[in-house]
mmCIF file of C-alpha atoms and ligand atoms in Angstrom:
data_model
loop_
_atom_site.group_PDB
_atom_site.id
_atom_site.type_symbol
_atom_site.label_atom_id
_atom_site.label_comp_id
_atom_site.label_asym_id
_atom_site.label_seq_id
_atom_site.Cartn_x
_atom_site.Cartn_y
_atom_site.Cartn_z
ATOM 1 C CA MET A 342 -19.742 -16.500 -2.609
ATOM 2 C CA ARG A 343 -16.897 -17.362 -0.301
ATOM 3 C CA ILE A 344 -13.395 -16.407 -1.665
ATOM 4 C CA LEU A 345 -10.114 -17.493 -0.109
ATOM 5 C CA GLY A 346 -7.450 -14.786 -0.658
ATOM 6 C CA ILE A 347 -3.673 -15.473 -0.415
ATOM 7 C CA GLU A 348 -1.097 -12.585 -0.358
ATOM 8 C CA SER A 349 2.699 -13.119 -0.131
ATOM 9 C CA SER A 350 4.132 -10.457 -2.484
ATOM 10 C CA CYS A 351 6.301 -8.704 0.103
ATOM 11 C CA ASP A 352 6.895 -9.339 3.830
ATOM 12 C CA ASP A 353 3.439 -10.519 5.025
ATOM 13 C CA THR A 354 2.096 -14.084 4.696
ATOM 14 C CA SER A 355 -1.545 -13.360 4.728
ATOM 15 C CA VAL A 356 -4.654 -15.549 4.095
ATOM 16 C CA ALA A 357 -8.257 -14.497 4.421
ATOM 17 C CA LEU A 358 -11.655 -16.057 3.725
ATOM 18 C CA ILE A 359 -14.336 -13.535 2.788
ATOM 19 C CA ASP A 360 -18.014 -13.618 2.123
ATOM 20 C CA ALA A 361 -18.468 -11.611 -1.068
ATOM 21 C CA SER A 362 -21.644 -10.354 -2.666
ATOM 22 C CA ASP A 363 -23.032 -7.039 -3.985
ATOM 23 C CA LYS A 364 -24.192 -6.464 -0.472
ATOM 24 C CA GLY A 365 -20.593 -6.316 0.843
ATOM 25 C CA LEU A 366 -17.258 -7.881 1.174
ATOM 26 C CA PHE A 367 -17.023 -9.241 4.791
ATOM 27 C CA VAL A 368 -14.216 -11.119 6.387
ATOM 28 C CA ILE A 369 -15.076 -14.575 7.851
ATOM 29 C CA ALA A 370 -11.561 -15.532 9.066
ATOM 30 C CA GLU A 371 -8.113 -14.093 8.446
ATOM 31 C CA LYS A 372 -4.525 -14.502 9.575
ATOM 32 C CA THR A 373 -1.291 -12.664 8.791
ATOM 33 C CA ALA A 374 2.199 -13.702 9.715
ATOM 34 C CA SER A 375 4.365 -10.605 9.529
ATOM 35 C CA GLN A 376 8.119 -10.888 8.758
ATOM 36 C CA ILE A 377 8.925 -7.352 10.031
ATOM 37 C CA ASP A 378 10.988 -8.661 12.983
ATOM 38 C CA ILE A 379 13.043 -10.934 10.655
ATOM 39 C CA HIS A 380 13.857 -8.092 8.247
ATOM 40 C CA LYS A 381 14.332 -5.369 10.756
ATOM 41 C CA LYS A 382 18.043 -5.967 11.328
ATOM 42 C CA TYR A 383 18.733 -5.637 7.534
ATOM 43 C CA GLY A 384 16.906 -2.302 7.300
ATOM 44 C CA GLY A 385 14.538 -3.554 4.531
ATOM 45 C CA VAL A 386 13.049 -6.718 3.013
ATOM 46 C CA VAL A 387 15.643 -9.326 1.923
ATOM 47 C CA PRO A 388 14.036 -11.263 -0.922
ATOM 48 C CA GLU A 389 15.596 -14.646 -0.272
ATOM 49 C CA ILE A 390 14.838 -14.528 3.436
ATOM 50 C CA ALA A 391 11.229 -13.388 2.609
ATOM 51 C CA GLY A 392 10.792 -16.353 0.310
ATOM 52 C CA ARG A 393 11.898 -18.824 2.892
ATOM 53 C CA ALA A 394 9.814 -17.338 5.609
ATOM 54 C CA HIS A 395 6.727 -17.388 3.334
ATOM 55 C CA ALA A 396 7.382 -21.041 2.549
ATOM 56 C CA GLU A 397 7.571 -21.850 6.301
ATOM 57 C CA GLN A 398 4.539 -19.773 7.356
ATOM 58 C CA ILE A 399 2.000 -20.205 4.549
ATOM 59 C CA LEU A 400 0.531 -23.711 5.223
ATOM 60 C CA PRO A 401 0.035 -23.169 8.998
ATOM 61 C CA VAL A 402 -1.656 -19.817 8.159
ATOM 62 C CA VAL A 403 -3.969 -21.501 5.516
ATOM 63 C CA GLU A 404 -4.762 -24.244 8.021
ATOM 64 C CA GLU A 405 -5.690 -21.823 10.704
ATOM 65 C CA VAL A 406 -7.974 -19.725 8.520
ATOM 66 C CA MET A 407 -9.693 -22.773 7.001
ATOM 67 C CA LYS A 408 -10.237 -24.449 10.357
ATOM 68 C CA ASN A 409 -13.863 -25.738 10.574
ATOM 69 C CA GLN A 410 -14.579 -24.023 7.184
ATOM 70 C CA GLU A 411 -16.134 -25.638 4.035
ATOM 71 C CA LYS A 412 -13.896 -25.243 0.987
ATOM 72 C CA PRO A 413 -14.375 -21.840 -0.750
ATOM 73 C CA ASP A 414 -16.083 -21.164 -4.103
ATOM 74 C CA ALA A 415 -12.855 -19.524 -5.511
ATOM 75 C CA ILE A 416 -9.236 -18.933 -4.565
ATOM 76 C CA ALA A 417 -7.570 -15.560 -5.235
ATOM 77 C CA VAL A 418 -3.821 -15.248 -5.074
ATOM 78 C CA THR A 419 -1.560 -12.290 -5.634
ATOM 79 C CA SER A 420 0.402 -13.149 -8.684
ATOM 80 C CA GLY A 421 2.118 -9.766 -9.217
ATOM 81 C CA PRO A 422 3.576 -7.232 -8.782
ATOM 82 C CA GLY A 423 5.917 -7.939 -5.911
ATOM 83 C CA LEU A 424 8.986 -9.930 -4.937
ATOM 84 C CA ILE A 425 9.270 -13.131 -7.064
ATOM 85 C CA THR A 426 10.468 -15.120 -4.200
ATOM 86 C CA GLY A 427 7.274 -14.483 -2.232
ATOM 87 C CA LEU A 428 4.934 -14.534 -5.248
ATOM 88 C CA LEU A 429 6.052 -17.957 -6.141
ATOM 89 C CA VAL A 430 5.211 -19.460 -2.722
ATOM 90 C CA GLY A 431 1.664 -18.010 -2.782
ATOM 91 C CA VAL A 432 0.961 -18.975 -6.333
ATOM 92 C CA GLU A 433 2.175 -22.594 -5.820
ATOM 93 C CA VAL A 434 0.040 -23.030 -2.729
ATOM 94 C CA ALA A 435 -3.013 -21.533 -4.410
ATOM 95 C CA LYS A 436 -2.577 -23.684 -7.510
ATOM 96 C CA THR A 437 -2.198 -26.789 -5.414
ATOM 97 C CA LEU A 438 -5.327 -26.060 -3.414
ATOM 98 C CA SER A 439 -7.248 -25.215 -6.579
ATOM 99 C CA TYR A 440 -6.298 -28.676 -8.066
ATOM 100 C CA LEU A 441 -6.974 -30.595 -4.886
ATOM 101 C CA TRP A 442 -10.307 -28.920 -4.038
ATOM 102 C CA ASN A 443 -11.374 -28.544 -7.656
ATOM 103 C CA VAL A 444 -12.017 -24.848 -6.944
ATOM 104 C CA PRO A 445 -11.481 -22.112 -9.594
ATOM 105 C CA LEU A 446 -8.428 -19.891 -9.251
ATOM 106 C CA ILE A 447 -7.950 -16.188 -9.880
ATOM 107 C CA GLY A 448 -4.448 -14.645 -10.264
ATOM 108 C CA MET A 449 -4.862 -11.201 -8.661
ATOM 109 C CA ASN A 450 -2.942 -7.992 -9.143
ATOM 110 C CA HIS A 451 -1.652 -6.562 -5.775
ATOM 111 C CA ILE A 452 -2.520 -2.990 -6.706
ATOM 112 C CA GLU A 453 -6.097 -3.959 -7.611
ATOM 113 C CA GLY A 454 -6.194 -5.508 -4.134
ATOM 114 C CA HIS A 455 -5.128 -2.263 -2.413
ATOM 115 C CA ILE A 456 -7.874 -0.366 -4.344
ATOM 116 C CA HIS A 457 -10.485 -2.872 -2.959
ATOM 117 C CA SER A 458 -9.187 -2.506 0.595
ATOM 118 C CA THR A 459 -11.444 0.574 0.675
ATOM 119 C CA LEU A 460 -14.584 -1.530 0.122
ATOM 120 C CA LEU A 461 -14.078 -4.155 2.843
ATOM 121 C CA GLU A 462 -16.570 -4.524 5.722
ATOM 122 C CA GLU A 463 -18.838 -1.852 4.252
ATOM 123 C CA GLN A 464 -22.558 -2.525 3.729
ATOM 124 C CA ASP A 465 -23.169 -2.383 -0.026
ATOM 125 C CA GLY A 466 -19.501 -1.518 -0.511
ATOM 126 C CA PRO A 467 -19.159 -2.627 -4.158
ATOM 127 C CA LYS A 468 -22.594 -1.364 -5.060
ATOM 128 C CA ASN A 469 -21.931 2.125 -3.684
ATOM 129 C CA LEU A 470 -18.668 2.759 -5.450
ATOM 130 C CA GLN A 471 -19.163 5.652 -7.913
ATOM 131 C CA PHE A 472 -17.192 5.855 -11.129
ATOM 132 C CA PRO A 473 -14.953 7.303 -12.328
ATOM 133 C CA ALA A 474 -12.791 6.809 -9.281
ATOM 134 C CA LEU A 475 -9.381 8.498 -9.082
ATOM 135 C CA CYS A 476 -7.095 6.211 -7.142
ATOM 136 C CA LEU A 477 -3.911 7.376 -5.438
ATOM 137 C CA ILE A 478 -1.955 4.223 -4.622
ATOM 138 C CA VAL A 479 0.896 4.901 -2.200
ATOM 139 C CA SER A 480 2.995 2.074 -0.876
ATOM 140 C CA GLY A 481 6.583 0.948 -0.362
ATOM 141 C CA GLY A 482 6.868 -0.040 -3.983
ATOM 142 C CA HIS A 483 4.255 2.103 -5.769
ATOM 143 C CA THR A 484 3.153 5.683 -6.221
ATOM 144 C CA SER A 485 0.538 5.927 -8.901
ATOM 145 C CA LEU A 486 -2.486 7.926 -9.913
ATOM 146 C CA ILE A 487 -4.961 5.626 -11.628
ATOM 147 C CA LEU A 488 -8.386 6.352 -13.144
ATOM 148 C CA MET A 489 -10.708 3.509 -12.405
ATOM 149 C CA LYS A 490 -13.574 3.753 -14.959
ATOM 150 C CA ASN A 491 -15.252 0.585 -13.711
ATOM 151 C CA PHE A 492 -14.397 -2.654 -11.998
ATOM 152 C CA GLY A 493 -11.377 -4.058 -13.879
ATOM 153 C CA ASP A 494 -11.016 -0.978 -16.099
ATOM 154 C CA TYR A 495 -7.956 1.132 -15.146
ATOM 155 C CA GLU A 496 -5.944 3.821 -16.802
ATOM 156 C CA LEU A 497 -2.517 5.051 -15.593
ATOM 157 C CA LEU A 498 -2.420 8.871 -15.212
ATOM 158 C CA GLY A 499 0.868 9.258 -13.412
ATOM 159 C CA ASN A 500 3.575 7.263 -11.770
ATOM 160 C CA THR A 501 6.765 7.786 -9.799
ATOM 161 C CA ARG A 502 9.839 8.117 -11.932
ATOM 162 C CA ASP A 503 12.079 6.853 -9.154
ATOM 163 C CA ASP A 504 11.327 6.118 -5.570
ATOM 164 C CA ALA A 505 7.874 5.334 -4.181
ATOM 165 C CA ALA A 506 6.389 7.596 -1.437
ATOM 166 C CA GLY A 507 6.722 4.758 1.194
ATOM 167 C CA GLU A 508 10.321 4.219 0.030
ATOM 168 C CA ALA A 509 11.017 7.947 0.628
ATOM 169 C CA PHE A 510 9.643 7.587 4.228
ATOM 170 C CA ASP A 511 11.601 4.367 4.788
ATOM 171 C CA LYS A 512 14.870 5.821 3.423
ATOM 172 C CA ALA A 513 14.739 9.006 5.598
ATOM 173 C CA ALA A 514 13.861 6.721 8.557
ATOM 174 C CA LYS A 515 16.947 4.655 7.864
ATOM 175 C CA LEU A 516 19.088 7.852 7.928
ATOM 176 C CA LEU A 517 17.619 8.440 11.400
ATOM 177 C CA GLN A 518 18.406 4.829 12.341
ATOM 178 C CA PHE A 519 14.776 4.019 12.886
ATOM 179 C CA ASP A 520 13.745 0.296 12.388
ATOM 180 C CA TYR A 521 12.130 -0.758 9.114
ATOM 181 C CA PRO A 522 9.468 0.045 8.128
ATOM 182 C CA GLY A 523 10.184 3.664 9.095
ATOM 183 C CA GLY A 524 7.087 5.423 7.676
ATOM 184 C CA PRO A 525 4.928 4.883 10.801
ATOM 185 C CA LYS A 526 7.899 6.150 13.041
ATOM 186 C CA ILE A 527 8.456 9.327 10.949
ATOM 187 C CA SER A 528 4.753 10.133 11.125
ATOM 188 C CA LYS A 529 4.663 9.520 14.901
ATOM 189 C CA TYR A 530 7.554 11.942 15.493
ATOM 190 C CA ALA A 531 6.027 14.399 13.031
ATOM 191 C CA GLU A 532 2.907 14.781 15.169
ATOM 192 C CA ALA A 533 4.794 16.892 17.670
ATOM 193 C CA GLY A 534 6.864 18.789 15.130
ATOM 194 C CA ASN A 535 6.689 22.034 13.144
ATOM 195 C CA PRO A 536 6.337 21.171 9.449
ATOM 196 C CA ASN A 537 7.574 24.536 8.231
ATOM 197 C CA VAL A 538 11.031 24.496 9.777
ATOM 198 C CA ILE A 539 13.118 22.760 7.079
ATOM 199 C CA PRO A 540 12.333 23.732 3.461
ATOM 200 C CA PHE A 541 12.554 20.285 1.924
ATOM 201 C CA PRO A 542 12.125 20.296 -1.940
ATOM 202 C CA ARG A 543 8.731 19.416 -3.458
ATOM 203 C CA PRO A 544 10.001 17.523 -6.520
ATOM 204 C CA MET A 545 7.913 17.937 -9.677
ATOM 205 C CA MET A 546 5.010 19.515 -7.810
ATOM 206 C CA HIS A 547 4.416 22.229 -10.279
ATOM 207 C CA ASP A 548 5.329 20.208 -13.420
ATOM 208 C CA ASP A 549 2.659 19.989 -15.988
ATOM 209 C CA ASN A 550 2.153 16.183 -15.652
ATOM 210 C CA LEU A 551 0.918 13.781 -13.044
ATOM 211 C CA ASP A 552 4.232 11.926 -12.348
ATOM 212 C CA PHE A 553 6.077 11.917 -9.095
ATOM 213 C CA SER A 554 9.844 11.764 -8.061
ATOM 214 C CA PHE A 555 10.942 11.146 -4.498
ATOM 215 C CA ALA A 556 14.516 10.157 -4.834
ATOM 216 C CA GLY A 557 15.770 13.797 -4.518
ATOM 217 C CA LEU A 558 13.957 14.278 -1.312
ATOM 218 C CA LYS A 559 15.917 11.505 0.406
ATOM 219 C CA THR A 560 19.142 13.089 -0.846
ATOM 220 C CA ALA A 561 18.039 16.470 0.550
ATOM 221 C CA ALA A 562 17.417 14.732 3.908
ATOM 222 C CA LEU A 563 20.883 13.171 3.769
ATOM 223 C CA TYR A 564 22.600 16.519 3.101
ATOM 224 C CA TRP A 565 20.594 18.337 5.690
ATOM 225 C CA LEU A 566 21.591 15.816 8.312
ATOM 226 C CA ARG A 567 25.159 16.046 7.195
ATOM 227 C CA ASP A 568 25.260 19.785 7.546
ATOM 228 C CA ASN A 569 23.108 20.426 10.534
ATOM 229 C CA ALA A 570 22.423 19.032 13.997
ATOM 230 C CA LEU A 571 19.183 18.290 15.621
ATOM 231 C CA ALA A 572 18.198 19.176 19.190
ATOM 232 C CA VAL A 573 16.454 16.320 20.901
ATOM 233 C CA ALA A 574 13.239 17.701 22.347
ATOM 234 C CA ASP A 575 11.709 14.243 22.646
ATOM 235 C CA PRO A 576 11.655 13.226 26.282
ATOM 236 C CA ASN A 577 12.226 9.632 25.191
ATOM 237 C CA PRO A 578 14.692 9.857 22.306
ATOM 238 C CA ILE A 579 15.835 7.033 20.101
ATOM 239 C CA THR A 580 19.454 5.875 20.458
ATOM 240 C CA LEU A 581 21.309 8.729 18.827
ATOM 241 C CA PRO A 582 23.836 8.090 16.119
ATOM 242 C CA THR A 583 26.974 10.119 16.600
ATOM 243 C CA GLY A 584 27.367 13.006 14.319
ATOM 244 C CA ILE A 585 23.676 13.326 13.470
ATOM 245 C CA PHE A 586 22.297 14.781 16.686
ATOM 246 C CA ALA A 587 23.774 17.529 18.873
ATOM 247 C CA THR A 588 23.171 18.846 22.269
ATOM 248 C CA PRO A 589 19.618 20.012 23.069
ATOM 249 C CA SER A 590 20.575 23.632 22.544
ATOM 250 C CA ARG A 591 19.718 23.759 18.821
ATOM 251 C CA ALA A 592 16.253 24.977 17.822
ATOM 252 C CA ILE A 593 15.374 22.312 15.289
ATOM 253 C CA THR A 594 14.208 19.057 16.802
ATOM 254 C CA LEU A 595 13.796 15.495 15.587
ATOM 255 C CA ASN A 596 10.092 16.141 15.582
ATOM 256 C CA ASP A 597 10.494 19.215 13.345
ATOM 257 C CA PHE A 598 12.694 17.206 10.958
ATOM 258 C CA CYS A 599 10.136 14.462 10.594
ATOM 259 C CA ALA A 600 7.198 16.926 10.292
ATOM 260 C CA SER A 601 8.985 18.948 7.585
ATOM 261 C CA TYR A 602 9.866 15.777 5.642
ATOM 262 C CA GLU A 603 6.357 14.358 5.930
ATOM 263 C CA GLN A 604 4.919 17.615 4.821
ATOM 264 C CA ALA A 605 7.016 17.675 1.687
ATOM 265 C CA ILE A 606 5.749 14.207 0.642
ATOM 266 C CA VAL A 607 2.124 15.094 1.494
ATOM 267 C CA ASP A 608 2.228 18.354 -0.327
ATOM 268 C CA VAL A 609 3.329 16.642 -3.580
ATOM 269 C CA LEU A 610 0.940 13.737 -3.333
ATOM 270 C CA VAL A 611 -2.077 16.045 -2.627
ATOM 271 C CA ALA A 612 -1.119 18.652 -5.259
ATOM 272 C CA LYS A 613 -0.841 16.015 -8.031
ATOM 273 C CA THR A 614 -4.040 14.290 -6.952
ATOM 274 C CA MET A 615 -5.927 17.689 -7.006
ATOM 275 C CA LYS A 616 -4.477 18.424 -10.415
ATOM 276 C CA ALA A 617 -5.819 15.018 -11.664
ATOM 277 C CA ALA A 618 -9.199 15.586 -9.952
ATOM 278 C CA LYS A 619 -9.635 18.970 -11.645
ATOM 279 C CA LYS A 620 -8.897 17.402 -15.022
ATOM 280 C CA TYR A 621 -10.825 14.126 -14.718
ATOM 281 C CA LYS A 622 -13.664 15.189 -12.356
ATOM 282 C CA PRO A 623 -14.031 11.777 -10.517
ATOM 283 C CA LYS A 624 -17.061 11.013 -8.452
ATOM 284 C CA THR A 625 -14.757 9.179 -5.977
ATOM 285 C CA ILE A 626 -11.227 9.782 -4.733
ATOM 286 C CA LEU A 627 -9.682 6.665 -3.391
ATOM 287 C CA LEU A 628 -6.560 6.598 -1.313
ATOM 288 C CA ALA A 629 -4.921 3.217 -0.717
ATOM 289 C CA GLY A 630 -1.571 1.349 -0.082
ATOM 290 C CA GLY A 631 0.484 1.249 3.108
ATOM 291 C CA VAL A 632 1.214 5.078 3.119
ATOM 292 C CA SER A 633 -2.549 5.760 3.289
ATOM 293 C CA ALA A 634 -2.121 4.892 6.931
ATOM 294 C CA ASN A 635 -0.495 8.332 7.189
ATOM 295 C CA LYS A 636 -2.876 10.575 9.105
ATOM 296 C CA LYS A 637 -1.538 13.852 7.740
ATOM 297 C CA LEU A 638 -2.019 12.595 4.152
ATOM 298 C CA ARG A 639 -5.605 11.340 4.763
ATOM 299 C CA GLU A 640 -6.605 14.558 6.515
ATOM 300 C CA THR A 641 -4.995 16.897 4.005
ATOM 301 C CA LEU A 642 -6.535 14.981 0.966
ATOM 302 C CA GLN A 643 -9.892 14.920 2.695
ATOM 303 C CA LYS A 644 -9.835 18.583 3.263
ATOM 304 C CA GLU A 645 -8.831 19.495 -0.354
ATOM 305 C CA THR A 646 -11.289 16.956 -1.768
ATOM 306 C CA ALA A 647 -14.165 18.577 0.178
ATOM 307 C CA GLU A 648 -13.312 21.983 -1.426
ATOM 308 C CA LEU A 649 -13.823 20.654 -5.019
ATOM 309 C CA SER A 650 -17.082 21.427 -6.577
ATOM 310 C CA PRO A 651 -18.909 19.019 -6.938
ATOM 311 C CA ALA A 652 -16.986 17.383 -4.087
ATOM 312 C CA PRO A 653 -16.105 13.703 -4.800
ATOM 313 C CA ILE A 654 -16.540 11.122 -2.070
ATOM 314 C CA MET A 655 -13.202 10.285 -0.541
ATOM 315 C CA LYS A 656 -12.618 6.660 0.512
ATOM 316 C CA VAL A 657 -9.651 5.199 2.430
ATOM 317 C CA PRO A 658 -9.019 1.590 3.475
ATOM 318 C CA THR A 659 -11.104 0.097 6.139
ATOM 319 C CA PRO A 660 -9.098 0.443 9.395
ATOM 320 C CA GLY A 661 -6.843 -2.619 9.763
ATOM 321 C CA TYR A 662 -6.482 -2.989 5.972
ATOM 322 C CA TYR A 663 -3.991 -0.193 5.101
ATOM 323 C CA MET A 664 -0.982 -2.482 4.873
ATOM 324 C CA ASP A 665 -0.695 -5.632 2.762
ATOM 325 C CA ASN A 666 -3.413 -8.243 3.609
ATOM 326 C CA ALA A 667 -5.168 -11.090 1.918
ATOM 327 C CA ALA A 668 -8.727 -9.809 2.502
ATOM 328 C CA MET A 669 -8.248 -7.011 -0.080
ATOM 329 C CA ILE A 670 -7.010 -9.638 -2.563
ATOM 330 C CA ALA A 671 -10.106 -11.759 -2.063
ATOM 331 C CA ALA A 672 -12.210 -8.549 -2.259
ATOM 332 C CA ALA A 673 -10.762 -7.484 -5.552
ATOM 333 C CA ALA A 674 -11.373 -10.967 -6.870
ATOM 334 C CA TYR A 675 -15.042 -10.770 -6.379
ATOM 335 C CA HIS A 676 -15.840 -8.840 -9.570
ATOM 336 C CA HIS A 677 -13.611 -11.205 -11.586
ATOM 337 C CA ALA A 678 -15.324 -14.240 -10.034
ATOM 338 C CA LYS A 679 -18.728 -12.765 -10.920
ATOM 339 C CA LYS A 680 -17.745 -12.523 -14.549
ATOM 340 C CA LYS A 681 -16.100 -16.079 -14.351
ATOM 341 C CA GLU A 682 -12.721 -14.519 -15.214
ATOM 342 C CA PHE A 683 -10.737 -17.528 -13.781
ATOM 343 C CA THR A 684 -7.133 -18.556 -14.343
ATOM 344 C CA ASN A 685 -6.392 -22.064 -15.257
ATOM 345 C CA TRP A 686 -4.027 -23.527 -12.540
ATOM 346 C CA LYS A 687 -1.891 -24.918 -15.262
ATOM 347 C CA GLU A 688 -1.331 -21.468 -16.633
ATOM 348 C CA ILE A 689 -1.086 -19.091 -13.689
ATOM 349 C CA ASN A 690 2.329 -17.381 -13.402
ATOM 350 C CA ALA A 691 3.996 -15.106 -10.900
ATOM 351 C CA ASP A 692 4.770 -11.811 -12.650
ATOM 352 C CA PRO A 693 6.865 -9.417 -10.443
ATOM 353 C CA ASN A 694 6.161 -6.498 -12.855
ATOM 354 C CA TRP A 695 2.456 -6.936 -13.626
ATOM 355 C CA LYS A 696 0.823 -3.507 -14.125
ATOM 356 C CA VAL A 697 -2.832 -3.239 -13.111
ATOM 357 C CA TYR A 698 -3.670 -0.925 -16.020
ATOM 358 C CA GLU A 699 -2.267 -3.327 -18.615
ATOM 359 C CA LYS A 700 -4.681 -6.037 -19.874
ATOM 360 C CA LYS A 701 -3.363 -9.549 -19.559
HETATM 361 O O1 KG4 B 1342 1.303 -1.468 0.953
HETATM 362 P P1 KG4 B 1342 2.379 -1.775 1.914
HETATM 363 O O2 KG4 B 1342 1.976 -2.554 3.132
HETATM 364 O O3 KG4 B 1342 3.472 -2.675 1.192
HETATM 365 C C1 KG4 B 1342 3.752 -2.498 -0.159
HETATM 366 O O4 KG4 B 1342 3.072 -3.005 -1.029
HETATM 367 O O5 KG4 B 1342 4.774 -1.746 -0.301
HETATM 368 O O6 KG4 B 1342 3.126 -0.429 2.276
HETATM 369 C C2 KG4 B 1342 4.219 -0.379 3.183
HETATM 370 C C3 KG4 B 1342 4.752 1.019 3.128
HETATM 371 C C4 KG4 B 1342 6.103 1.218 3.834
HETATM 372 O O7 KG4 B 1342 6.972 1.968 3.014
HETATM 373 C C5 KG4 B 1342 5.729 1.918 5.148
HETATM 374 O O8 KG4 B 1342 6.817 2.714 5.684
HETATM 375 C C6 KG4 B 1342 4.603 2.796 4.672
HETATM 376 O O9 KG4 B 1342 3.850 1.879 3.829
HETATM 377 N N1 KG4 B 1342 3.757 3.296 5.763
HETATM 378 C C7 KG4 B 1342 3.644 4.611 6.137
HETATM 379 C C8 KG4 B 1342 2.817 4.665 7.247
HETATM 380 N N2 KG4 B 1342 2.403 3.362 7.519
HETATM 381 C C9 KG4 B 1342 3.033 2.602 6.639
HETATM 382 N N3 KG4 B 1342 4.258 5.681 5.586
HETATM 383 C C10 KG4 B 1342 3.948 6.883 6.143
HETATM 384 N N4 KG4 B 1342 3.207 7.056 7.258
HETATM 385 C C11 KG4 B 1342 2.592 5.924 7.852
HETATM 386 N N5 KG4 B 1342 1.754 6.109 8.923
HETATM 387 ZN ZN1 ZN B 1343 1.095 -3.272 -0.884
#
């Protein structure tokens, strides 16, 4: 079947048409209009501006994806969680198309979408997924460990008690005056740094639960920058804010700072995932959400997963589908469409707080 996916929960207006069957979830056409340039100057996503930009972009994006295409068999739209200003735009467009084309509608959970980003473009992707799957979902808004017992059957094992992992990256990046989103920039600088130079805290790492806390890490970064100065070893440094950076005589570099900060986040994420893996013995470990683009996290988790006995299969998003996209929303809708779990267009609601593990 052909499923049209629509995603507008944060700062990407994304539309994708996929061909979905048990043999795989393959993209036919897709287009994403990013708002990063618009939000950059504010240092984060401004909900009102995001809503307006989604409203301006969404119809041209739908039009481009559907050019020369027959109408789809189903429409899947992110109806939560996310920013209400963006969700409303996607939901209204999806519901209108559903009514006009007389095509069934599926209200999709954004996190369920991220989980399915690991199955896109893979031969027999849905068929090959082995349960139970332990999912580490790490994005700008979420950090959760979820046990997936089957398609549509999720149990929350652990959650962040304050900031999400992506938020921790973005907040430290903001202290360094990097543009939003800062995660990719921190990890780029980290590549050439020493991760053992600054002993950032590993919050809750050894606690006897599967929850996370990252707010203290940002505060530790703030105090470190207040009390220390960084040498700039980078041959092409960013514009340096006064007071934060000193002359290149100091030993600790911007690269070391980023590497140490990244290592602290990775250590906590991997330790908690391993704790959960030892307890629940999953057949698959699935890493998804925007922060799964982080190479250090992927490599460390892969290495530790391989050391478990028996070793679960580790899956990460198909390249190009780490960050928010509509193809993953359409992909996750496939198993709902198969079971005819449709949402009446008169009843669909945008729900900014929808939890994937809570039955609707
Ligand atoms: O899933 P996503 O696109 O949007 C949300 O649903 O939040 O995730 C965006 C987050 C941002 O916080 C961004 O800084 C982070 O993913 N991110 C990274 C990397 N690439 C994106 N964090 C660390 N390292 C990266 N390479
Ligand atoms: Zn996301």
